[in-house]
Steps between C-alpha positions, in 0.01 A plus 500: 500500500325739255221748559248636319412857313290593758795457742788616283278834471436521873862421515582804273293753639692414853810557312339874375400598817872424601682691269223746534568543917863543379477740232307706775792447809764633245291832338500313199343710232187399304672366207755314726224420651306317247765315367604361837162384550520332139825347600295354816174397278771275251681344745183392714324312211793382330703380817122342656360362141857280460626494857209541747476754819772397657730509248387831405626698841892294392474625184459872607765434766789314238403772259656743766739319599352336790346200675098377435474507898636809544312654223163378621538633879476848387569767254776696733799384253283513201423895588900489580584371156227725274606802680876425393338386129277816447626807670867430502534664100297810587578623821476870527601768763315764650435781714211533749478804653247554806392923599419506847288831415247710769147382508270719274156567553256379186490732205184719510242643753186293535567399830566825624133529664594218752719755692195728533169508736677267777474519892881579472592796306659452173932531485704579197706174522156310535375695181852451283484165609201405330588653117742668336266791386340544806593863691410600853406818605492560889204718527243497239200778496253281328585202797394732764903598525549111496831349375390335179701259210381518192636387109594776348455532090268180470470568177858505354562228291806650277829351560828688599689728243871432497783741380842428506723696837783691367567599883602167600668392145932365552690841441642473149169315353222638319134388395369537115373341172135466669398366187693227537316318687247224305121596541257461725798525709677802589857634636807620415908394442718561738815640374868587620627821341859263380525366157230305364306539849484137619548423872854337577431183640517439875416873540160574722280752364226661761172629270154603653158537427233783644113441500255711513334340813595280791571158384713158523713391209652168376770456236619174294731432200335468166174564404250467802135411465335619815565679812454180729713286277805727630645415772764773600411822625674791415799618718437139701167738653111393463394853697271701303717835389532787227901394414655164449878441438684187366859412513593250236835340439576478135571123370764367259362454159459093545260575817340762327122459580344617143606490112822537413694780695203674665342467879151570520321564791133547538301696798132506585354688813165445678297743686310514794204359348656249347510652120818403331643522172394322206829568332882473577687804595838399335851570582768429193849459578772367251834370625787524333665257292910383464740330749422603863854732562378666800605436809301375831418781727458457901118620547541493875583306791325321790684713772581868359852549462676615805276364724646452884520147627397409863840449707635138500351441128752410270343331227167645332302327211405781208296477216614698204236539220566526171348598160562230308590109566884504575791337753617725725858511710620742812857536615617690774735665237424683138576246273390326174162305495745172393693581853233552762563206726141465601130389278210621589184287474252645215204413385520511107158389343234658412283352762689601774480866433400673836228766567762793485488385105916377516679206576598447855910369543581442876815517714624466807721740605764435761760677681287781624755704798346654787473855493697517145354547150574179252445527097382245310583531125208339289450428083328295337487311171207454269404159295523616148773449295635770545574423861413901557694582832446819778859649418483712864414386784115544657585906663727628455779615649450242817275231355226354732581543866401413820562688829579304814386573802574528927230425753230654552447517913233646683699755718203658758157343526260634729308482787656256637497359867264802606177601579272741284275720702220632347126648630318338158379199348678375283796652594745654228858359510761583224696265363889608396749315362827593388726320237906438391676412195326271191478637178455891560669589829171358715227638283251251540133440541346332813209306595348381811321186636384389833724146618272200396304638256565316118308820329693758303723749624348827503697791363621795668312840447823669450743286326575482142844361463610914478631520907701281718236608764148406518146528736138443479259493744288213592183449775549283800260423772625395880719185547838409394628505104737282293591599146726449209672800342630412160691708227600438180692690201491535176780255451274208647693492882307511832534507871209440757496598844253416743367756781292455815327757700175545758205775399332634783223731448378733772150627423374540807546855757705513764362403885594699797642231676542698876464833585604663827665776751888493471731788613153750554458424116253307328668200334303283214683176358379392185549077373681676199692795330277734490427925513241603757281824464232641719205772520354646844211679234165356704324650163681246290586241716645215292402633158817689399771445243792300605722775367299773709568356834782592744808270458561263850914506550648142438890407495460149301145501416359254733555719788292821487550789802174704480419807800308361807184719482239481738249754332433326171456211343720408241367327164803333373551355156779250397647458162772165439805581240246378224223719536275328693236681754223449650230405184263727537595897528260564814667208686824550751767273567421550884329813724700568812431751784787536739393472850628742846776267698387631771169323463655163411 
């Protein structure tokens, strides 16, 4: 069975579309590309012209090592099989790094208008919002006092100037040689004042720039060609600003981004307008050459030395960052790196250097006592040849430590199991809480939050982890109240209590509820605690002062004993333990005129 041209070239353009789909599913590039679709093009016509069709999907499939059936039900283990053939000798690793940066408004002003003219008056965020050069001014003469956005200096169209900070520069480094920098570009060395003046590697250097206006900068490695084509900000910031810092660690000479022994590092700003520079401002750093025979320093760690630990912790995982890729050991004793009994994990590549610019190694310390201080004695070993070592242990005298701790307990929390009176709405009830032991002898800081709720715990007004005693104040209206008082210290313990209480607000005056003869005196009885005054004035009647009338006698304030007068009248004005009165100053309580017994 043999078929003709016109098939065997059908046959091989199927073939080139083949290899062609699976140059594409494995990012082949264009030259693998091509010659995988040759590949496909000479095996089509040659296997169809002496084989046929058929024979043409087996030959593919024996030519990798598998069957014709298997080979013409898809391309999966074709793509499976090209993907081990192509990319397997040129695999390379990376780095992707993603900035979760602040949303920025568009460079310029042109759409600063839109803000203006509306039914609802312009705003300064609505104005910012809609360019980076637009400004807002609140009240604007020439809008009929108006607030008004408009882009201010239209015209500009000159890009930053950038000089070199010396405010901001590493303490024992120094900028110079500004001619050393290659035309059109422009910057300077930066220098240490030791030896030849080359940075020791694995050392961080912090440099700045200043501009003349407010502006964004970017910063890459090398030479850069444009302002978009960078894609890290300055001091890991895209705000617009006068001052921008960097903090750079220093690489060994075989990750040395540049020629030879020198780092270079290039900075371009953009304005508010969106002007930028044409040309690099350039930062030159040399490192220095020779055996590494310094040793790895301890940067920092991920909980500060002497930190407290809540009570009942006695393990805690710590991160211990250092400068340069190492193995690090702790002991709970000071001895040789070879003797520490136990490895920390560290992360030694390149790759895997963190955004404090070191090398993260991480333990887990055990054995933590409560209430007692325990030392951890740390070094650590770098990968050169050398083997460089930490002869003394990371801070001395101690080493690292961590402070146990005892409970913290809520001693006193209050009101509790009462009632809060009050004559307005909302009423004002303080919270108090008092707290024992944890890290510092009960100073603590407390929240509050009502039983039920999932929100956040609000903070107390006055509580700041400085006093073992603590109150705010917080508005209630009438009913009955469940909440959560919760306190923690610095040392990560807490305690919660909960308290219940009943709010009862009394806004309204007090009623006479009888009044009467009793004893030939005339006796009033109010429906609660209350102070009774009276006038006989038929001038002012009711319209006096509560605190000008004549005090009615009363032994527990519900009770009041007043003379039984038969020749006046008596305007009478109540006030309750809160203040409350009758509402309106010309209005009494009650107006009572004693009448003869004998007439009765």
């Amino acid at each position: 069975y043999v078929m003709g041209p016109l098939a065997a070239i059908a046959a091989g353009y199927a073939a080139n579309r083949i290899f062609k789909s699976l140059a594409n599913a494995v990012g082949a590039n264009a030259d693998w590309s091509n010659g995988l679709q040759g590949i496909g093009t000479g095996i089509g016509v040659g296997a169809t012209l002496g084989f046929g069709f058929p024979t043409l999907m087996g030959t593919i499939g024996g030519w990798l090592g598998t069957t014709a059936f298997l080979a013409s039900t898809g391309i999966g283990i074709v793509v499976g099989v090209v993907v081990t053939l192509f990319t397997s000798s040129t695999t390379e690793q990376g780095t992707v790094v993603y900035y979760c940066n602040q949303w920025q408004p568009i460079t310029g002003g042109k759409n600063c208008e839109l803000c203006n003219n509306k039914e609802v008056p312009c705003s300064e965020y609505q104005c910012k919002s809609l360019g980076q050069a637009c400004n807002f001014v609140q009240s604007d003469p020439e809008n009929k006092g108006e607030p008004f956005c408009y882009w201010e200096n239209p015209d500009d169209i000159d890009a930053p100037i950038i000089k070199p900070n010396s405010d901001v520069l590493t303490v024992g480094y120094t900028y110079s040689d500004p001619e050393a920098v290659s035309p059109p570009d422009k910057g300077v060395k930066i220098n240490t004042n030791k030896g030849d003046g080359c940075l020791s590697p694995f050392s961080k250097v912090t440099f700045g720039v200043t501009i003349n206006e407010a502006a964004k900068c970017k910063i890459g490695f090398d030479k850069q060609t444009s302002y978009d084509n960078m894609g890290i900000f300055m001091g890991g910031t895209d705000f617009p600003r006068f001052n921008h810092t960097q903090t750079l660690m220093i690489p060994e000479i075989n990750q040395t981004v540049g020629k030879d022994n020198f780092v270079s590092v290039s900075v371009r700003c953009q304005d508010l307008n969106g002007n930028s520079n044409p040309s690099n401002f350039v930062f030159e750093m040399c490192v220095q050459k020779g055996p590494d025979t310094t040793a790895p320093i301890i940067y920092e760690t991920s909980i500060v030395n002497g930190a407290k630990v809540p009570f009942g912790v006695a393990n805690a995982n710590v991160n211990f960052y250092v400068n340069e890729p190492a193995n690090c050991r702790w002991s709970f004793a000071d001895r040789d790196y070879d003797k520490m009994e136990n490895n920390m994990t560290c992360a030694t590549e390149g790759s895997q250097m963190n955004l404090r610019l070191s090398y993260t190694c991480s333990a887990n310390l055990t054995g933590i006592k409560t209430a007692e201080k325990t030392s951890y004695y740390v070094k650590c070993q770098d990968l050169s040849p050398q083997n460089n070592t930490n002869k003394d242990y990371y801070l001395k005298p101690e080493g690292y430590t961590l402070q146990g701790s005892r409970a913290l307990v809520i001693t006193e929390a209050s009101p509790n199991a009462t009632t809060i009176y009050d004559s307005t709405s909302p009423a004002s009830v303080t919270f108090n809480a008092k707290t024992l032991g944890g890290t510092q002898d009960g100073k603590a800081m407390c929240f509050y939050r009502e039983v039920g709720s999932t929100g956040l715990y609000t903070q107390f007004d006055n509580s700041d982890y400085s006093s073992n005693t603590h109150s705010t104040i917080v508005p209630f209206e009438n009913g009955e109240h469940s909440y959560s008082i919760k306190c923690n210290d610095r040392g990560g313990n807490s305690d919660t209590q909960i308290i219940n209480f009943n709010v009862s607000i009394d806004n309204k005056e007090p009623l006479i509820a009888r009044a009467y003869y009793e004893d030939n005196q005339l006796k009033i009885i109010t429906n609660e605690k209350a102070e009774c005054v009276y006038s006989t004035s038929i001038d002012t009647a009711c319209k006096y002062n509560f605190e000008d009338g004549v005090s009615i006698t009363s032994y527990d304030q519900i009770n009041h004993l007043a003379e039984w007068n038969t020749d006046e009248d008596l305007y009478i004005k109540c006030q309750d333990v809160y203040g409350n009165q009758p509402a309106k100053p010309n209005e009494c309580s009650i107006i009572l005129r004693a009448q003869n017994r004998n007439n009765l």
